[in-house]
XYZ file of N, CA and C in Angstrom:
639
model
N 264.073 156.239 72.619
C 265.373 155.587 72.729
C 266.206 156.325 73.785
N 267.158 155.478 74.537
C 267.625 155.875 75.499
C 268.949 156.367 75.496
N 269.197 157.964 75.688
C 270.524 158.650 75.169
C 271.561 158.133 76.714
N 272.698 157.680 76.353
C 273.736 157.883 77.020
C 274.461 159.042 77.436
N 275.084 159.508 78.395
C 275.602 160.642 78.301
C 277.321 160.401 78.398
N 278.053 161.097 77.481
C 279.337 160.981 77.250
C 280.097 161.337 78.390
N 281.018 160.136 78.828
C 281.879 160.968 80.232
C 283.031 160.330 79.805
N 283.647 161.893 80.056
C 285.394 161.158 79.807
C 286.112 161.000 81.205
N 287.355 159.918 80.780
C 287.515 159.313 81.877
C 289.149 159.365 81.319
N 290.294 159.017 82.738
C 291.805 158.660 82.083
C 291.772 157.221 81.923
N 292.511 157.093 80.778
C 293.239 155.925 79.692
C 294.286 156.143 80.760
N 294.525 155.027 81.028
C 295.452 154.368 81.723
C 297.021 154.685 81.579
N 297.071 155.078 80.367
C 298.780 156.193 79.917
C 298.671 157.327 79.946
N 297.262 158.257 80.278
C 296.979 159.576 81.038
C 297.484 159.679 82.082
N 297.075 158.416 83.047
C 297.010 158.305 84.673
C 298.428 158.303 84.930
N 299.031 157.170 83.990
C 300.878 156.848 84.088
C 301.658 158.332 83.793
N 301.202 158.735 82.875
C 301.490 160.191 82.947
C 301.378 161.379 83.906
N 300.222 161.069 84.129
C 299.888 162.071 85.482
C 301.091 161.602 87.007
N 301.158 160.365 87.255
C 301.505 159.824 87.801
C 303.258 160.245 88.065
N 303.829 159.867 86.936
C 304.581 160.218 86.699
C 305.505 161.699 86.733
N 304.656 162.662 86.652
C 304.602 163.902 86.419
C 305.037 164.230 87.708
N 303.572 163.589 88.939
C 303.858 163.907 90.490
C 305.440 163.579 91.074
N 305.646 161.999 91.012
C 306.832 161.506 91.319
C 308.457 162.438 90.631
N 308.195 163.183 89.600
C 309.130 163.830 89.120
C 309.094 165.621 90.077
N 307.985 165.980 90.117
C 308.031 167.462 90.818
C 308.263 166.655 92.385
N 307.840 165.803 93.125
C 308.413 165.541 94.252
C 309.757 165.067 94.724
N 310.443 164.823 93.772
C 311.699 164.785 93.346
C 312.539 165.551 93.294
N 311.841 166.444 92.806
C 312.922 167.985 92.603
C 312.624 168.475 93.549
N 311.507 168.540 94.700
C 311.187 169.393 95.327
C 312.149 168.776 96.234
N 312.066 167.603 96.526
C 313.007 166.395 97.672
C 314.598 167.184 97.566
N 315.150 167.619 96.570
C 316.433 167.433 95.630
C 316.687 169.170 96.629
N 315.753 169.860 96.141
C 315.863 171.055 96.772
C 316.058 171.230 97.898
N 314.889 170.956 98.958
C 315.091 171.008 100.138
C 315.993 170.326 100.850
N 316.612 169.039 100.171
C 317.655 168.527 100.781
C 318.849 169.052 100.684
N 319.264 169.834 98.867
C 320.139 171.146 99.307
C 320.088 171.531 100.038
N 319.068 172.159 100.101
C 319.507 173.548 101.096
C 319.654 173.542 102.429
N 319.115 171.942 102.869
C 319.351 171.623 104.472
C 321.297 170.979 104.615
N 321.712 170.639 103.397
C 322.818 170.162 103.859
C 323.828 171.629 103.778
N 323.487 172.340 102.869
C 324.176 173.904 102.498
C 323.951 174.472 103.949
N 322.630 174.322 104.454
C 322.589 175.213 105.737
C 323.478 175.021 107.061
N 323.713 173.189 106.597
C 324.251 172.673 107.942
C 325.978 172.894 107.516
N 326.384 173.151 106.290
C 327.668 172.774 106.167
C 327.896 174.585 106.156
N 326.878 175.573 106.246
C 327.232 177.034 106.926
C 328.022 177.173 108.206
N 326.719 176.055 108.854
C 326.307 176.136 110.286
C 327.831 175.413 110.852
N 328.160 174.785 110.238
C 329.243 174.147 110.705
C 330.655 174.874 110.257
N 330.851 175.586 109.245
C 331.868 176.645 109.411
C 331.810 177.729 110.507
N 330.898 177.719 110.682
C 330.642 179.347 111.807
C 330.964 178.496 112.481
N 330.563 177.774 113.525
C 331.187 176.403 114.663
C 332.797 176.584 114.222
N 333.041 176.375 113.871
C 334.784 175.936 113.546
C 335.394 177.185 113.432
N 334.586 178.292 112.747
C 334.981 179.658 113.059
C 335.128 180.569 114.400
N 334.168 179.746 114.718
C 333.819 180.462 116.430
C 334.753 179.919 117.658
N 335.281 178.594 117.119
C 336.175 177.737 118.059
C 337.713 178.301 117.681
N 338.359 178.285 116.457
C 339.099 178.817 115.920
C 339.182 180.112 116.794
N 338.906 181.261 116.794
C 338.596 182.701 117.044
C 338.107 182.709 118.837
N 337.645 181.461 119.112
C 337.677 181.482 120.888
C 339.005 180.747 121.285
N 339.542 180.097 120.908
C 340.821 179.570 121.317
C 342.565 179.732 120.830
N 343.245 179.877 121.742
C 344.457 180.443 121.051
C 345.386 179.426 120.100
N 345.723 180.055 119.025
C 347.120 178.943 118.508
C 347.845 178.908 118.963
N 348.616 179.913 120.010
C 350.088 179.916 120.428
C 349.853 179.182 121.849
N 350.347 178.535 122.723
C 350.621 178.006 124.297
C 352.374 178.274 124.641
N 352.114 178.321 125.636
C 353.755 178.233 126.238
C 354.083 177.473 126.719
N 355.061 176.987 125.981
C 356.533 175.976 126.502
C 357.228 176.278 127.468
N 356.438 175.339 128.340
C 357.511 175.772 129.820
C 357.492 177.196 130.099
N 358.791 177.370 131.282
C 358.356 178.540 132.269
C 358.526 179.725 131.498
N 358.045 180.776 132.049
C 358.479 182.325 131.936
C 359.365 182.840 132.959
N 360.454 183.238 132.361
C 361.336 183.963 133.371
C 361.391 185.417 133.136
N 361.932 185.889 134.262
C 362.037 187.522 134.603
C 363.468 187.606 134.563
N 364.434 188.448 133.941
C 365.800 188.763 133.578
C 365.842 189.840 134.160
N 366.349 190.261 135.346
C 366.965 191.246 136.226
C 368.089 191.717 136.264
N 369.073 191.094 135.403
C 370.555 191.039 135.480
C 370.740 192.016 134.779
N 370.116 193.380 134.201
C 370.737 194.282 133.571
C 370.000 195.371 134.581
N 369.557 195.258 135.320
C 368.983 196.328 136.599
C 369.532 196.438 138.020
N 370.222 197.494 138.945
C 370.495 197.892 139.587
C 369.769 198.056 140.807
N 370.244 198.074 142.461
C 369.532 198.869 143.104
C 370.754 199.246 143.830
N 370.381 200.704 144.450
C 371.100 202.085 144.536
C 372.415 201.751 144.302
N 373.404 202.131 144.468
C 374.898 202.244 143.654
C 375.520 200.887 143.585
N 374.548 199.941 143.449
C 375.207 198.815 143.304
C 376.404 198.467 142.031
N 375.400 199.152 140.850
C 376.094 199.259 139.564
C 375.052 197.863 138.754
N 375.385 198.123 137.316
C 374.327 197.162 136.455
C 375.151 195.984 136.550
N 374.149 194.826 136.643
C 374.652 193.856 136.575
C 374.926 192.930 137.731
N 374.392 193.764 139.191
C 374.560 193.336 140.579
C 373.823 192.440 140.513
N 374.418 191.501 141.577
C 373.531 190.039 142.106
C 372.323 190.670 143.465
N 372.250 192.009 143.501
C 371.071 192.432 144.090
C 370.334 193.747 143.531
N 370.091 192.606 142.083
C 368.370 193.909 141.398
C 367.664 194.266 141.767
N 366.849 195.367 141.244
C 365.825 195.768 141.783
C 364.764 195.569 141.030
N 364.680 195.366 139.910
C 363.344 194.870 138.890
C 363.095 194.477 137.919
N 362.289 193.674 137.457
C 362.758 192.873 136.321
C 362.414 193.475 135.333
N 363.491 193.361 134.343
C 362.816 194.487 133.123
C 362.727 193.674 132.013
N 363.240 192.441 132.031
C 362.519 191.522 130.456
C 362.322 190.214 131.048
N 361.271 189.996 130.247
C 360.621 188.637 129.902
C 361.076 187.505 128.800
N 361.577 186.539 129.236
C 361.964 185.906 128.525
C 360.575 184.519 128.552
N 360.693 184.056 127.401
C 359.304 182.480 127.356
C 359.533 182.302 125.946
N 359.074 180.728 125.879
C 359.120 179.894 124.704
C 357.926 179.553 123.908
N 357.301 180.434 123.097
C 355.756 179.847 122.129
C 355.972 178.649 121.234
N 355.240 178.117 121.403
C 354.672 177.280 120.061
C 353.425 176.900 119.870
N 353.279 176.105 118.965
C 351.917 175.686 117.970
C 351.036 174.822 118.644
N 349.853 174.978 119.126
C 348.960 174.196 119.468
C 348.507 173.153 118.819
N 348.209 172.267 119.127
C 347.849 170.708 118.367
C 346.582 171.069 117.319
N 346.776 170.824 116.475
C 346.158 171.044 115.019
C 345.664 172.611 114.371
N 346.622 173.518 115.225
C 346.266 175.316 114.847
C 346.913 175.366 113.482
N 346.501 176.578 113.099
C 347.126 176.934 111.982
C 348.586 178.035 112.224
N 349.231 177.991 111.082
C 350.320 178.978 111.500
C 349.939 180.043 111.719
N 350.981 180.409 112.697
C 350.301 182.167 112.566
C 351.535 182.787 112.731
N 351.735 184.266 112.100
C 352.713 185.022 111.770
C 353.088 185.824 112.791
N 354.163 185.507 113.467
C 354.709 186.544 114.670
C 355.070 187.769 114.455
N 355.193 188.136 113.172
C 355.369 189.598 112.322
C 354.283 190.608 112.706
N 353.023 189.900 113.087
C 352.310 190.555 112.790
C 351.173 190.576 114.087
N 351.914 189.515 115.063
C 351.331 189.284 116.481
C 351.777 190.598 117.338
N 350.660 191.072 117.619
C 350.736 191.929 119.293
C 350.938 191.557 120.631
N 352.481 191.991 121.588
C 352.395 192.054 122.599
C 352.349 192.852 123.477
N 351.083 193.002 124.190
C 350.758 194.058 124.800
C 351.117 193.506 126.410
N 351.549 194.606 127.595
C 351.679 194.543 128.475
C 350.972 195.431 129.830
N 350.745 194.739 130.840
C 349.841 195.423 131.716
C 349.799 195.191 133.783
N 350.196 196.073 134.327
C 350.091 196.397 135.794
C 349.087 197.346 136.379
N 349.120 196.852 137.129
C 348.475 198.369 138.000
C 348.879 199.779 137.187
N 349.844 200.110 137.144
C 349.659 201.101 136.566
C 350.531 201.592 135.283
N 350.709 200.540 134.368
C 350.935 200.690 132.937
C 350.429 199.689 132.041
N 349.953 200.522 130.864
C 349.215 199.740 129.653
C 350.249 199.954 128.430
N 351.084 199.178 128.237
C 352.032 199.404 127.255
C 352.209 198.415 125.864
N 351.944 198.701 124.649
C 351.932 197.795 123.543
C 353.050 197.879 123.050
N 354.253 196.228 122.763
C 355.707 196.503 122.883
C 355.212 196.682 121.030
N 356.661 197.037 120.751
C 356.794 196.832 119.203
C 358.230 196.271 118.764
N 358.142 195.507 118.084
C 359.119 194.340 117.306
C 360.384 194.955 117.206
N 361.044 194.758 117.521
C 362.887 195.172 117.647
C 362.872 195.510 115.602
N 363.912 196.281 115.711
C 364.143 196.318 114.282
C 364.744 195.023 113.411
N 365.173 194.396 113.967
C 365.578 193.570 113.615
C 364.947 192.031 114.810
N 364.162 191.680 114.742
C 363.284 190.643 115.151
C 364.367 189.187 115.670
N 364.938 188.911 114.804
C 366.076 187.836 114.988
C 367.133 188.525 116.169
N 367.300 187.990 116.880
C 368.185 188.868 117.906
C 369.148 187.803 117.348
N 370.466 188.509 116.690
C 371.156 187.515 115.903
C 372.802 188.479 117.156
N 371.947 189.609 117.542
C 373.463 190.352 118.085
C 373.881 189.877 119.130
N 372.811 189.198 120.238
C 372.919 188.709 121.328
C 372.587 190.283 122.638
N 372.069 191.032 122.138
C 372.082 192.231 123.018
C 370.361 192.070 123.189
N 370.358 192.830 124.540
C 368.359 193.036 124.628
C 367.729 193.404 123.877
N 366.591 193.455 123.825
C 365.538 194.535 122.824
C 365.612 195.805 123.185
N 365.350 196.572 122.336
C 365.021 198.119 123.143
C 364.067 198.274 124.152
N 363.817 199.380 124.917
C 362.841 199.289 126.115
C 361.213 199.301 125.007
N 360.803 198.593 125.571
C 359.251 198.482 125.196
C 359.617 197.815 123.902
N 360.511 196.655 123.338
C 360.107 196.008 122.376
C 360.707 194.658 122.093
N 360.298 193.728 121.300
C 360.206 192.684 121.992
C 361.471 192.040 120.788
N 361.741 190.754 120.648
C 362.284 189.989 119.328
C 362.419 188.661 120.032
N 362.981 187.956 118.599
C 362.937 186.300 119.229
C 364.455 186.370 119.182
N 364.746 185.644 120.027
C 365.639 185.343 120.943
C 366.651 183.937 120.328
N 365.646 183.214 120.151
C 366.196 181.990 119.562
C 365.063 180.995 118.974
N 365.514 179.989 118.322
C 364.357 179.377 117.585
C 364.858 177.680 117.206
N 363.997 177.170 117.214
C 363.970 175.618 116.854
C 363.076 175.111 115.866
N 363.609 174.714 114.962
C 362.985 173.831 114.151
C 361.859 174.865 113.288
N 362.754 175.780 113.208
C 362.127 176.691 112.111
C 363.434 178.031 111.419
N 362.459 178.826 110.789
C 363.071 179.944 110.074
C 363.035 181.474 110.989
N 363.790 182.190 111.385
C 363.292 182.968 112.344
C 362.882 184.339 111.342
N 363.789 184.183 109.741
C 362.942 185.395 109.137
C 361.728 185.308 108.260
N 361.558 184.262 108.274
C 360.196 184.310 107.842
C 359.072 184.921 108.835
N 359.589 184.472 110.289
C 358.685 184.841 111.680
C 357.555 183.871 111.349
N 357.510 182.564 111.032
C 356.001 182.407 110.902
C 355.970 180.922 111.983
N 355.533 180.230 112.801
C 355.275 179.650 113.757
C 354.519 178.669 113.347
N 355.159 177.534 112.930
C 354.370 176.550 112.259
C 354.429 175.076 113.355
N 353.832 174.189 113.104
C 353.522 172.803 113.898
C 355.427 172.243 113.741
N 355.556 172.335 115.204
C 356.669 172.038 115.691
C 358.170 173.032 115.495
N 357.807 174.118 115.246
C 358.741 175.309 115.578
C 358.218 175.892 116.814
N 359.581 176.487 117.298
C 359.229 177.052 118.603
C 360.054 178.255 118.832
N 359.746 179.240 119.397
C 360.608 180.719 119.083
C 360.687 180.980 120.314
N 361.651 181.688 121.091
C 361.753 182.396 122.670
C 361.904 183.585 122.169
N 360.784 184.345 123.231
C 360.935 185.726 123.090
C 361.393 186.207 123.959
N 361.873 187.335 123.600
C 362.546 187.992 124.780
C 361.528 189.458 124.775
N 361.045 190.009 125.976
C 360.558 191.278 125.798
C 361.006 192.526 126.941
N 361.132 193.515 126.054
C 361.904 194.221 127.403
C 360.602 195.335 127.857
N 359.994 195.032 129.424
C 358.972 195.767 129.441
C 359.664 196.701 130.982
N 360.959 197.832 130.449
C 361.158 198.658 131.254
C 362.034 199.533 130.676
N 361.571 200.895 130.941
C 361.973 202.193 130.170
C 363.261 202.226 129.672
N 364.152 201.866 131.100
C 365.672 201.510 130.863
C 366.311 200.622 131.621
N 367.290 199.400 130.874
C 368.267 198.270 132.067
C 368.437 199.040 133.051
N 369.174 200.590 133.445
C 369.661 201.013 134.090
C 368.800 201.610 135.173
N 367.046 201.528 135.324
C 366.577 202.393 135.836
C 365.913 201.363 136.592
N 365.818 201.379 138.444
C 364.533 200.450 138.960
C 363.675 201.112 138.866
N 363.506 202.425 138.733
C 362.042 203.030 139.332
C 361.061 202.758 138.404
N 361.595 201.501 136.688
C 360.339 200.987 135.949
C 360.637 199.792 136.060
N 359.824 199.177 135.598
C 359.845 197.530 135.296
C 358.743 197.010 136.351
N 359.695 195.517 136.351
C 358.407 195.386 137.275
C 358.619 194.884 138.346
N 358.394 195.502 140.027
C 359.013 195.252 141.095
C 358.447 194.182 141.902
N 359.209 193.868 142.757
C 359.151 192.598 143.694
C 357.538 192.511 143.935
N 356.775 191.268 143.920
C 355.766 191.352 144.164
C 354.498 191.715 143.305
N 354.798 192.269 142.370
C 354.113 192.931 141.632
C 353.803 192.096 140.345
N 352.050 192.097 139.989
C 351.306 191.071 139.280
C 351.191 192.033 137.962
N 351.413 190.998 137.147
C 351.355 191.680 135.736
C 350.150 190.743 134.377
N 350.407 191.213 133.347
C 350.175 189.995 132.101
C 350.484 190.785 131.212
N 351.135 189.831 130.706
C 351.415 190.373 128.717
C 350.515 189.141 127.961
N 350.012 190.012 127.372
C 348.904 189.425 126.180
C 349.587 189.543 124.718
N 349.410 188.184 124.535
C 349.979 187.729 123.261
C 348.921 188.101 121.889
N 348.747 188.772 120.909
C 347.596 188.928 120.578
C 347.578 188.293 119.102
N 347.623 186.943 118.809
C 347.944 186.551 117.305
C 347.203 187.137 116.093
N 347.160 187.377 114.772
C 346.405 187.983 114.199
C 345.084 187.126 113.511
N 345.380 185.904 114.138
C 343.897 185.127 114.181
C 344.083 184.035 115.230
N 342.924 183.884 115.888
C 342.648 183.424 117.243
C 342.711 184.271 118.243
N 342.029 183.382 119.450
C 341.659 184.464 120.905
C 343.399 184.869 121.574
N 343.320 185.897 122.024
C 344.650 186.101 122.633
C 344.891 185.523 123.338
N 346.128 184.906 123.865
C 347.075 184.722 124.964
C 347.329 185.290 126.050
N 346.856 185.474 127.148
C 347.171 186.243 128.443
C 348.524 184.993 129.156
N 349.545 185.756 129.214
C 350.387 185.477 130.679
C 350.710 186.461 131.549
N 349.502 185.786 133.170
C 349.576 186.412 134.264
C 350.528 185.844 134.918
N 351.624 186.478 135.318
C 352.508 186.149 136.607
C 352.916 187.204 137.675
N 353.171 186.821 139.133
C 353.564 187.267 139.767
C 355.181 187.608 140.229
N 355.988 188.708 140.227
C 356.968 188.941 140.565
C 357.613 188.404 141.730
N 358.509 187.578 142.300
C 358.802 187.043 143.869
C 359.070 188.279 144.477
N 359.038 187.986 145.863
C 359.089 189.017 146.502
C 360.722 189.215 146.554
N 361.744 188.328 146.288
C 363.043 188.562 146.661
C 363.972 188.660 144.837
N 363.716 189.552 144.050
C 364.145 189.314 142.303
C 365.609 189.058 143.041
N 366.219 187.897 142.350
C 367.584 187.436 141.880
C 367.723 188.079 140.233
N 369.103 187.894 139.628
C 369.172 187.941 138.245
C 368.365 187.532 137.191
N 368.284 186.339 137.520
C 366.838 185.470 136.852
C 365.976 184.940 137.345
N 364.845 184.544 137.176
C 363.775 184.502 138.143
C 362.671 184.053 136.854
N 362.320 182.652 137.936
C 361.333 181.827 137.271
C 360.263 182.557 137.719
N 358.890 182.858 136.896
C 357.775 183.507 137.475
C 356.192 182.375 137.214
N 355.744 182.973 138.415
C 354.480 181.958 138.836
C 353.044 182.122 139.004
């Protein structure tokens, strides 16, 4: 008599099972890797926005920069002559770049630079120039302000602050500041984003005030 030999085989709710089983681990595996590609890209895309942020400045300038000569002398003219000898503050208007974030002028660096001085101003004691008098030599304050708070100091979308900076030892002295002709920049340095450089040149003929270019 003729023996059969026993072979097992899947029942058709084995196979659905088996089946099933696959479609569920490829699923999760799908679920995973598609995390972690959208996690990677939504990294990848903060560093981008971080890197643009941190290469470009928040602050721009409003209109011109002028040079204020009118508290500087040349030889016994006396302070205040209609023939200065150098400009010793900077006057200009900051504000907010189109979609920047605020940034705190409390805490912004303006540094200044010639041929032959590297000077970092520091904030008047009192920041609000509420007295109407200059800054001290080597330091800077706002001057006046629009459409904001000047003690808070903070520079938000559509405030605008004029600074005034005094980058010379003394009103009374030409032999500092900065003389006819003579190329400078003060770097604005916010405490987030790329700094601000304004390069201008001194005219060769300083009046009291003096638009610079």
């Amino acid at each position: 008599m003729k023996r059969f030999q026993k072979v097992e085989a899947f029942t058709g709710l084995e196979a659905a099972i088996v089946l099933i089983a696959f479609v569920v681990v490829a699923a999760v595996f799908s679920y995973v890797v598609l995390g972690a590609g959208f996690f990677t890209a939504q990294q990848a895309q903060k560093v981008v926005y971080s890197g643009i942020g941190q290469a470009t400045s928040n602050i721009l300038i409003m209109g011109q920069v002028y040079g204020d000569a009118s508290g500087t002398a040349q030889g016994s003219l006396g302070v205040g002559s209609t023939n200065p000898g150098s400009i010793h503050t900077l006057v200009f208007t900051i504000g907010l770049a189109a979609g920047a974030t605020p940034v705190s002028i409390n805490t912004t660096t303006f540094k200044f630079q010639n041929e032959t001085i590297l000077q970092t101003l520091s904030p008047a004691s009192n920041i609000c120039g509420n007295s109407g008098a200059q800054p001290a030599a080597w330091q800077w304050e706002i001057q006046s302000w629009q459409n904001g708070n000047c003690n808070n100091g903070l520079l938000e979308p559509g405030v605008q602050f004029t600074i005034e900076a005094n980058v010379s030892v003394s009103p009374q002295t030409i032999s500092t500041g900065i003389p006819p002709g003579d190329t400078f920049t003060l770097q604005i340095i916010p405490p987030v984003g790329a700094a601000l450089p304004i390069t201008k040149t001194a005219p060769g003929s300083i009046t009291p005030m003096n638009v610079l270019y």
